[in-house]
Coordinates of C-alpha atoms and ligand atoms in Angstrom, one line a residue:
M1 CA -19.9 1.4 -18.7
Y2 CA -18.2 3.8 -20.9
R3 CA -20.3 4.9 -24.0
S4 CA -17.1 4.5 -26.2
H5 CA -13.4 4.1 -26.3
Y6 CA -12.1 6.2 -23.6
S7 CA -15.0 8.4 -23.5
K8 CA -18.1 9.4 -21.1
E9 CA -20.1 7.0 -19.3
I10 CA -23.5 6.0 -20.7
S11 CA -26.5 8.2 -19.5
P12 CA -30.0 8.4 -20.0
Q13 CA -29.2 11.1 -23.3
D14 CA -27.8 8.0 -25.0
Y15 CA -30.9 6.1 -24.8
N16 CA -32.5 5.4 -28.1
S17 CA -29.2 6.1 -30.0
S18 CA -26.5 4.3 -31.3
V19 CA -23.3 3.5 -29.0
T20 CA -20.2 1.9 -29.5
V21 CA -19.1 0.1 -25.8
A22 CA -16.0 -2.4 -25.2
G23 CA -15.3 -4.5 -22.3
W24 CA -14.3 -8.1 -21.5
V25 CA -17.4 -10.6 -21.5
E26 CA -18.3 -11.5 -18.1
D27 CA -21.1 -13.9 -18.9
V28 CA -23.2 -15.3 -21.7
R29 CA -26.5 -16.8 -20.9
N30 CA -28.4 -18.4 -23.9
L31 CA -32.1 -19.1 -24.0
G32 CA -32.2 -20.1 -27.8
S33 CA -33.9 -17.0 -29.5
I34 CA -32.6 -14.5 -26.9
A35 CA -29.5 -14.4 -25.1
F36 CA -27.9 -11.9 -22.6
L37 CA -24.3 -11.2 -22.5
I38 CA -22.8 -9.3 -19.7
L39 CA -19.9 -6.9 -20.6
R40 CA -17.6 -5.5 -17.9
D41 CA -15.4 -2.4 -18.2
A42 CA -13.3 -0.3 -15.6
Q43 CA -16.7 1.3 -14.9
G44 CA -19.1 -1.6 -14.3
T45 CA -21.1 -3.8 -16.5
L46 CA -23.9 -3.7 -19.2
Q47 CA -26.4 -6.0 -20.5
L48 CA -26.0 -6.9 -24.5
T49 CA -29.6 -8.3 -25.5
L50 CA -29.0 -10.6 -28.5
L51 CA -32.1 -11.3 -30.7
K52 CA -31.5 -14.6 -32.7
K53 CA -34.2 -13.5 -35.4
K54 CA -33.2 -9.8 -35.7
T55 CA -29.2 -10.3 -35.8
P56 CA -28.6 -14.1 -36.6
E57 CA -25.0 -13.6 -37.3
V58 CA -24.1 -11.4 -34.3
F59 CA -26.0 -13.7 -31.9
E60 CA -24.2 -17.0 -33.1
Q61 CA -20.8 -15.1 -33.1
L62 CA -21.4 -14.1 -29.7
V63 CA -23.1 -17.1 -27.8
S64 CA -20.2 -19.1 -28.5
L65 CA -17.5 -16.6 -27.2
P66 CA -15.5 -17.8 -24.1
R67 CA -15.7 -15.8 -21.0
E68 CA -13.4 -12.8 -20.8
S69 CA -12.9 -12.6 -24.3
V70 CA -12.6 -8.5 -25.4
L71 CA -15.1 -7.3 -27.6
S72 CA -16.0 -3.9 -29.2
V73 CA -19.6 -3.3 -30.2
K74 CA -21.9 -1.0 -31.8
G75 CA -25.5 -1.0 -31.0
L76 CA -28.7 0.6 -30.1
C77 CA -28.8 1.7 -26.3
K78 CA -32.5 1.1 -25.0
E79 CA -34.0 1.8 -21.6
N80 CA -34.9 -1.3 -19.9
E81 CA -36.0 -1.0 -16.4
K82 CA -35.7 -4.8 -15.9
V83 CA -32.0 -4.5 -16.5
R84 CA -30.0 -3.8 -13.0
N85 CA -28.3 -0.4 -14.3
G86 CA -31.4 0.5 -16.2
Y87 CA -30.2 -0.1 -19.7
E88 CA -29.5 -2.8 -22.4
V89 CA -27.6 -2.5 -25.9
L90 CA -28.7 -4.5 -28.8
P91 CA -25.7 -5.0 -30.7
E92 CA -25.4 -4.4 -34.6
T93 CA -21.6 -5.0 -35.4
V94 CA -19.3 -6.4 -33.1
T95 CA -15.6 -6.8 -33.3
V96 CA -13.7 -9.6 -31.3
L97 CA -10.7 -7.8 -30.2
S98 CA -9.1 -10.5 -28.2
T99 CA -10.4 -14.2 -27.8
A100 CA -9.9 -15.7 -24.2
E101 CA -8.4 -19.4 -23.9
T102 CA -10.4 -21.8 -22.0
P103 CA -10.7 -23.1 -19.1
L104 CA -9.6 -20.0 -17.5
P105 CA -7.1 -20.5 -14.7
L106 CA -9.3 -18.6 -12.4
G107 CA -13.0 -17.5 -12.7
V108 CA -13.5 -13.5 -12.1
V109 CA -17.0 -13.6 -11.1
D110 CA -17.2 -17.2 -9.7
R111 CA -19.1 -17.4 -6.4
V112 CA -16.5 -20.3 -5.2
E113 CA -13.5 -18.6 -3.7
S114 CA -10.2 -19.6 -5.0
D115 CA -7.1 -20.1 -2.8
F116 CA -5.0 -17.3 -2.6
D117 CA -1.9 -18.9 -4.3
T118 CA -4.0 -19.6 -7.1
R119 CA -5.2 -15.7 -7.1
L120 CA -1.5 -14.6 -7.1
D121 CA -0.4 -17.0 -9.6
N122 CA -3.3 -15.7 -11.8
R123 CA -3.2 -12.0 -10.6
V124 CA -4.2 -10.2 -13.7
L125 CA -7.5 -12.3 -13.9
D126 CA -7.3 -11.6 -10.5
L127 CA -7.3 -8.1 -10.7
R128 CA -10.3 -8.0 -13.1
K129 CA -12.6 -8.9 -9.8
P130 CA -14.3 -5.6 -8.4
E131 CA -13.6 -5.9 -4.8
V132 CA -9.7 -6.6 -5.8
Q133 CA -9.7 -3.3 -7.8
A134 CA -11.2 -1.4 -5.0
I135 CA -8.3 -2.1 -2.9
F136 CA -5.9 -0.5 -5.7
R137 CA -8.3 2.4 -6.4
I138 CA -8.4 3.4 -2.7
R139 CA -4.8 2.9 -2.6
D140 CA -4.4 5.6 -5.3
A141 CA -7.0 7.6 -3.7
V142 CA -5.1 7.7 -0.5
L143 CA -1.7 8.3 -1.9
A144 CA -2.9 11.2 -3.8
A145 CA -4.1 12.5 -0.4
A146 CA -0.6 11.7 1.1
D147 CA 0.9 13.8 -1.8
E148 CA -1.6 16.8 -1.0
Y149 CA -1.2 16.9 2.4
L150 CA 2.5 16.8 2.3
R151 CA 2.8 19.1 -0.4
S152 CA 0.3 21.3 1.6
Q153 CA 3.0 21.3 4.7
H154 CA 6.0 22.3 2.0
F155 CA 7.4 19.0 1.5
L156 CA 9.2 18.4 -1.8
E157 CA 9.0 14.8 -3.3
V158 CA 12.4 13.4 -4.1
H159 CA 13.5 10.1 -5.5
T160 CA 16.7 8.7 -4.1
P161 CA 19.0 5.7 -4.9
K162 CA 17.9 2.2 -4.8
I163 CA 21.2 0.6 -5.9
I164 CA 23.5 1.6 -2.9
A165 CA 27.0 0.7 -1.4
S166 CA 26.1 0.2 2.2
S167 CA 23.1 -1.0 4.5
S168 CA 20.4 1.7 5.2
E169 CA 19.0 0.1 8.3
G170 CA 21.9 -2.1 9.6
G171 CA 21.6 -5.8 10.3
T172 CA 22.1 -8.5 7.5
D173 CA 18.6 -8.4 5.5
M174 CA 20.0 -7.1 2.5
F175 CA 19.6 -8.2 -1.2
K176 CA 23.4 -8.3 -2.8
L177 CA 23.9 -7.3 -6.3
Q178 CA 26.9 -7.3 -8.6
Y179 CA 27.3 -3.7 -9.7
F180 CA 30.0 -4.1 -12.4
E181 CA 33.3 -4.9 -10.3
K182 CA 31.8 -4.1 -7.1
Q183 CA 29.3 -5.0 -4.3
A184 CA 26.2 -3.3 -4.2
F185 CA 22.9 -3.8 -2.4
L186 CA 19.3 -2.8 -3.0
A187 CA 18.2 0.0 -0.6
Q188 CA 16.4 -1.4 2.4
S189 CA 14.9 2.1 2.9
P190 CA 15.8 5.7 1.8
Q191 CA 17.3 6.4 5.0
L192 CA 20.7 7.7 4.5
Y193 CA 20.0 9.6 1.6
K194 CA 16.9 11.2 3.1
Q195 CA 18.9 12.2 5.8
S196 CA 21.9 13.6 3.6
L197 CA 19.6 15.7 2.1
M198 CA 18.7 17.6 5.4
A199 CA 22.4 19.4 4.8
T200 CA 21.5 20.8 1.6
G201 CA 18.6 23.3 1.8
L202 CA 16.0 20.7 0.8
D203 CA 15.1 20.3 4.2
R204 CA 11.3 19.1 4.3
V205 CA 11.5 15.9 1.9
Y206 CA 9.2 13.0 1.0
E207 CA 9.5 10.0 -1.2
I208 CA 7.4 7.3 -2.1
A209 CA 10.0 4.7 -1.7
W210 CA 10.8 1.0 -2.2
Y211 CA 12.1 -1.1 0.8
F212 CA 13.7 -4.4 -0.5
R213 CA 14.5 -6.5 2.8
A214 CA 15.9 -10.3 2.5
E215 CA 13.9 -11.1 5.5
E216 CA 13.4 -14.9 5.2
H217 CA 10.3 -15.0 7.2
N218 CA 7.1 -15.6 5.4
T219 CA 4.4 -13.8 7.5
R220 CA 1.2 -12.2 6.7
R221 CA 2.5 -8.9 7.2
H222 CA 5.9 -9.0 5.6
L223 CA 6.9 -8.5 1.7
N224 CA 10.5 -8.8 0.5
E225 CA 9.5 -5.6 -1.6
S226 CA 7.2 -3.3 -0.3
T227 CA 6.4 0.6 -0.7
A228 CA 6.4 3.4 2.1
I229 CA 5.9 7.0 2.4
D230 CA 9.5 8.4 3.8
V231 CA 9.5 11.9 5.2
E232 CA 12.1 13.8 6.5
M233 CA 12.1 17.4 7.8
A234 CA 15.0 19.6 9.3
F235 CA 15.3 22.4 12.1
I236 CA 13.1 20.2 14.7
K237 CA 13.1 20.8 18.0
D238 CA 12.3 16.9 19.0
E239 CA 10.6 14.1 17.6
E240 CA 7.2 15.6 18.4
E241 CA 7.3 17.6 15.7
V242 CA 7.8 14.7 13.3
M243 CA 5.0 12.6 15.2
A244 CA 2.6 15.7 14.8
I245 CA 3.2 15.4 10.9
L246 CA 2.5 12.0 10.7
E247 CA -0.5 11.8 12.6
Q248 CA -2.0 14.7 10.4
L249 CA -0.9 12.5 7.3
V250 CA -2.5 9.5 8.8
H251 CA -5.9 11.4 9.4
A252 CA -5.8 12.9 6.0
M253 CA -5.4 9.5 4.2
W254 CA -8.1 8.0 6.6
T255 CA -10.4 10.5 5.8
R256 CA -9.8 10.3 1.8
A257 CA -10.4 6.6 2.2
S258 CA -13.7 7.1 4.1
E259 CA -15.1 9.1 1.1
C260 CA -14.3 6.3 -1.6
S261 CA -18.1 5.2 -1.2
A262 CA -18.3 3.0 -4.4
E263 CA -15.1 1.1 -3.6
L264 CA -16.2 0.7 0.3
A265 CA -19.5 -0.4 -0.6
V266 CA -17.9 -3.1 -3.3
L267 CA -15.7 -4.2 -0.2
Q268 CA -18.7 -3.8 2.2
K269 CA -16.7 -1.9 4.5
T270 CA -17.1 1.3 6.5
I271 CA -14.4 3.1 7.7
T272 CA -14.4 5.6 10.7
V273 CA -12.0 8.4 10.8
P274 CA -9.7 8.5 14.0
H275 CA -9.5 11.6 16.1
L276 CA -6.2 13.4 16.9
P277 CA -4.3 13.6 18.6
F278 CA -3.4 10.1 19.0
T279 CA -2.3 8.4 22.2
R280 CA 1.2 8.7 23.4
I281 CA 2.3 5.8 25.3
A282 CA 6.2 5.5 26.9
Y283 CA 7.7 2.2 26.0
D284 CA 8.9 1.7 29.8
N285 CA 4.7 2.1 30.4
V286 CA 3.9 -0.4 27.5
V287 CA 6.5 -3.1 29.1
E288 CA 4.6 -2.9 32.3
K289 CA 1.1 -3.3 31.2
L290 CA 2.4 -6.0 28.9
Q291 CA 4.0 -7.8 31.9
Q292 CA 0.8 -7.2 33.9
Q293 CA -1.0 -9.3 31.3
N294 CA 1.9 -12.0 31.8
S295 CA 3.9 -11.3 28.8
P296 CA 7.6 -12.4 29.1
I297 CA 8.7 -9.2 27.7
Q298 CA 11.8 -8.1 29.1
W299 CA 12.8 -4.1 29.2
G300 CA 15.2 -3.5 26.3
V301 CA 14.1 -5.7 23.4
D302 CA 11.5 -4.9 21.0
L303 CA 8.1 -5.8 20.9
S304 CA 7.3 -9.1 19.6
T305 CA 4.5 -9.8 17.2
E306 CA 2.6 -11.2 19.9
D307 CA 3.3 -8.4 22.6
E308 CA 2.1 -6.1 19.6
R309 CA -1.2 -7.8 19.4
L310 CA -1.5 -7.9 23.2
L311 CA -1.0 -4.3 23.5
G312 CA -3.4 -3.7 20.7
D313 CA -6.0 -5.7 22.7
I314 CA -4.9 -3.6 25.8
M315 CA -5.6 -0.7 24.1
K316 CA -9.0 -1.7 22.2
E317 CA -10.4 -2.1 25.4
D318 CA -10.1 1.9 26.1
G319 CA -11.4 2.3 22.7
I320 CA -8.0 3.3 21.2
D321 CA -7.0 2.0 17.6
F322 CA -4.1 4.4 17.2
Y323 CA -1.0 5.1 19.2
F324 CA 2.3 6.1 19.4
I325 CA 5.0 4.0 21.6
T326 CA 7.5 6.5 22.4
K327 CA 11.2 7.0 24.1
Y328 CA 12.1 3.2 22.9
P329 CA 15.3 2.0 24.4
L330 CA 18.3 3.1 22.5
A331 CA 19.5 -0.6 21.9
S332 CA 16.5 -1.4 20.0
K333 CA 16.5 1.3 17.5
P334 CA 18.8 1.8 14.3
F335 CA 22.3 3.5 14.8
Y336 CA 21.0 6.6 13.7
T337 CA 18.5 7.4 16.4
M338 CA 18.9 10.1 18.9
P339 CA 19.5 9.1 22.4
A340 CA 17.4 10.6 25.1
G341 CA 19.4 9.9 28.1
Q342 CA 21.4 7.0 28.9
K343 CA 19.4 4.3 28.0
H344 CA 16.5 5.5 25.9
S345 CA 15.9 7.0 22.5
R346 CA 14.1 9.5 20.7
G347 CA 12.6 6.8 18.5
F348 CA 8.9 5.9 17.9
D349 CA 6.6 3.4 16.6
L350 CA 2.8 4.2 15.2
E351 CA 0.5 1.2 15.8
C352 CA -2.7 0.6 14.5
K353 CA -4.8 -2.2 16.2
G354 CA -1.7 -4.0 17.4
V355 CA 0.4 -3.7 14.2
E356 CA 3.4 -1.3 13.4
I357 CA 2.2 0.9 10.4
S358 CA 5.1 3.4 11.2
S359 CA 8.5 4.1 12.9
G360 CA 10.5 7.3 13.3
S361 CA 12.7 9.2 15.4
Q362 CA 14.7 12.4 15.9
R363 CA 17.9 11.9 14.1
I364 CA 21.4 12.2 15.6
H365 CA 23.0 15.1 13.7
D366 CA 26.3 15.2 15.6
V367 CA 29.0 13.1 13.4
G368 CA 31.0 12.1 16.4
L369 CA 28.1 10.8 18.1
L370 CA 26.7 9.1 14.9
T371 CA 30.4 7.4 14.3
E372 CA 30.3 6.0 18.1
R373 CA 26.7 4.7 17.8
L374 CA 27.6 3.0 14.4
K375 CA 30.5 1.5 16.3
A376 CA 28.3 0.3 19.2
C377 CA 25.7 -1.2 16.9
G378 CA 28.9 -3.3 15.5
L379 CA 29.0 -1.5 12.2
H380 CA 31.9 0.0 10.6
P381 CA 32.1 3.7 10.2
K382 CA 34.3 3.5 7.1
D383 CA 31.4 1.5 5.0
F384 CA 29.4 4.7 5.7
E385 CA 31.8 7.3 4.8
A386 CA 29.9 8.6 2.0
Y387 CA 26.9 8.9 4.4
L388 CA 28.8 10.6 7.3
K389 CA 30.5 13.1 5.1
A390 CA 26.9 15.1 4.9
F391 CA 27.0 15.5 8.6
R392 CA 30.7 17.0 8.3
Y393 CA 30.1 20.5 6.9
G394 CA 26.6 21.7 9.0
M395 CA 23.9 19.3 9.5
P396 CA 20.8 20.7 11.0
P397 CA 18.7 18.7 13.9
H398 CA 16.1 16.9 12.0
G399 CA 13.7 13.8 12.0
G400 CA 11.5 11.5 10.1
F401 CA 9.6 8.3 9.7
G402 CA 9.0 5.7 7.2
F403 CA 5.2 4.9 6.9
G404 CA 4.4 1.3 5.2
I405 CA 1.6 1.6 2.5
E406 CA 0.6 -1.9 2.2
R407 CA 0.7 -2.3 6.2
F408 CA -1.4 0.8 6.2
L409 CA -4.0 -0.4 3.7
M410 CA -4.1 -3.8 5.3
E411 CA -5.1 -2.2 8.4
L412 CA -7.3 0.5 6.9
L413 CA -9.4 -1.9 4.9
D414 CA -9.1 -4.7 7.8
L415 CA -7.4 -7.2 5.2
S416 CA -5.8 -10.3 6.6
N417 CA -3.1 -10.6 4.3
I418 CA -0.6 -7.8 3.4
R419 CA -0.1 -9.3 -0.2
E420 CA -4.0 -8.1 -0.8
C421 CA -2.5 -4.5 -0.9
I422 CA 0.4 -4.8 -3.5
L423 CA -0.4 -5.4 -7.1
F424 CA 2.7 -8.3 -7.7
P425 CA 3.7 -9.4 -4.2
R426 CA 7.4 -10.6 -3.7
D427 CA 7.4 -12.7 -0.6
R428 CA 10.1 -15.8 0.2
T429 CA 9.0 -17.8 -2.4
R430 CA 7.1 -15.9 -5.0
L431 CA 8.8 -14.1 -7.8
T432 CA 6.4 -14.5 -10.3
P433 CA 4.1 -12.9 -11.8
Ligands
AMO1 P1 11.2 0.4 9.7 O1 12.3 -0.6 9.1 O2 10.4 0.2 10.6 O3 11.8 1.8 9.4 O4 10.1 0.4 8.4 C1 9.0 1.6 8.3 C2 7.8 1.0 8.0 O5 7.7 0.4 6.7 C3 7.0 -1.0 7.0 N1 7.9 -1.8 6.4 C4 7.4 -3.0 5.9 N2 6.1 -3.4 5.4 C5 5.9 -4.5 4.8 N3 6.7 -5.6 4.6 C6 8.1 -5.6 5.5 N4 9.2 -6.4 5.2 C7 8.3 -4.1 5.9 N5 9.5 -3.3 6.6 C8 9.0 -2.4 6.8 C9 6.3 -0.7 8.4 C10 7.5 -0.3 8.7 O6 6.4 0.6 10.0 N6 14.1 3.9 8.0 C11 13.0 3.8 9.1 C12 12.2 4.8 9.1 C13 12.6 6.1 9.6 O7 12.9 5.8 10.7 O8 12.4 6.8 9.0 C14 12.6 2.3 8.8 O9 13.0 1.9 7.6 O10 5.0 -0.1 8.0

């Protein structure tokens, strides 16, 4: 608990002196002549002990306050071994900063679990729960680790447009937007722009990017608005160099998460940091393994959710949680993916326990081949002229990946629904709050 607004935490030096604390009323227990009020802030909780005889006005004011109201309290801080955090505060003056309406649509400390939709409908109250906050504190910590790692490898943080004129990924799952007299779209990813930057000399970049995808399916691992760490790097030999950065990045983030001991304790989780390098398994080999387990998969198509899960189980038997699937069929990867021979590509996915958390590739850097591939994928090169222009005047070999932040957190913390990992989820039916 903070000693006063935005200042230091209460410590034994504060015992027997006057402190000011502020927070939300978590609970009030009125025993007649004495009452206990649990006050909560971002740091934790403390007990206010109210003595009717000593401070009758404060007593009356506080015992009738609805839960989740906001208070500022000045009072004597006293050591008390019987209280959970070793001290209590005896209030002398109280300012009610905000009175909560009753009944609460969602209990913050109720033992009964609310259904997920009620929680999301009341996300602001839901976010007051320590176990929900812990997810976002860990999210913050792993993103700080990602920044540190990527900057240490000389990547520059960039921000690319989210209102764009043509598809980034091909396909139809784009949100349309009227841009004055023109048709525009919300970016499915920074793909075209991060690649364009490779022609500029800003040739190692990353972006914490928004992905907007008008996918109709409503699953536990898809969002219509999600975030990702997008990386692009030039002058590479092949996709292996990109995969090396990705696995180091995951390792740095996983390690940082394992150090978030207070949050992991609240979530009752332990995190084991994986060993590097991650296993590489070629797509052809994956298909063979899956067919041996009676999967109907045919060579050439992307893995279905079922196949991904089955592969996760097969790998788990060998004690492997993380693995790259490499050398995907060219036809199953986006138009910008570099071919490897006639039928294969330099595209890869990183899987964690049967869930794809990242995909990437070496890209095509020859404008002729890129135009050919656009056509082969049923797209019109003239819609991509602004992108193709970046390739016409000197484009080095390059590659990169997109790494889903919510997917990563979901796997890191073993959460069953991706919506737990984003503050205000957007899915097929949810647009508010
Ligand atoms: P891809 O479409 O595979 O590749 O996306 C990269 C990663 O982003 C996450 N992701 C999602 N997470 C939640 N909900 C969604 N609807 C969703 N879609 C994607 C996943 C996925 O692995 N431009 C390429 C990346 C690249 O090659 O650089 C791309 O977007 O974790």
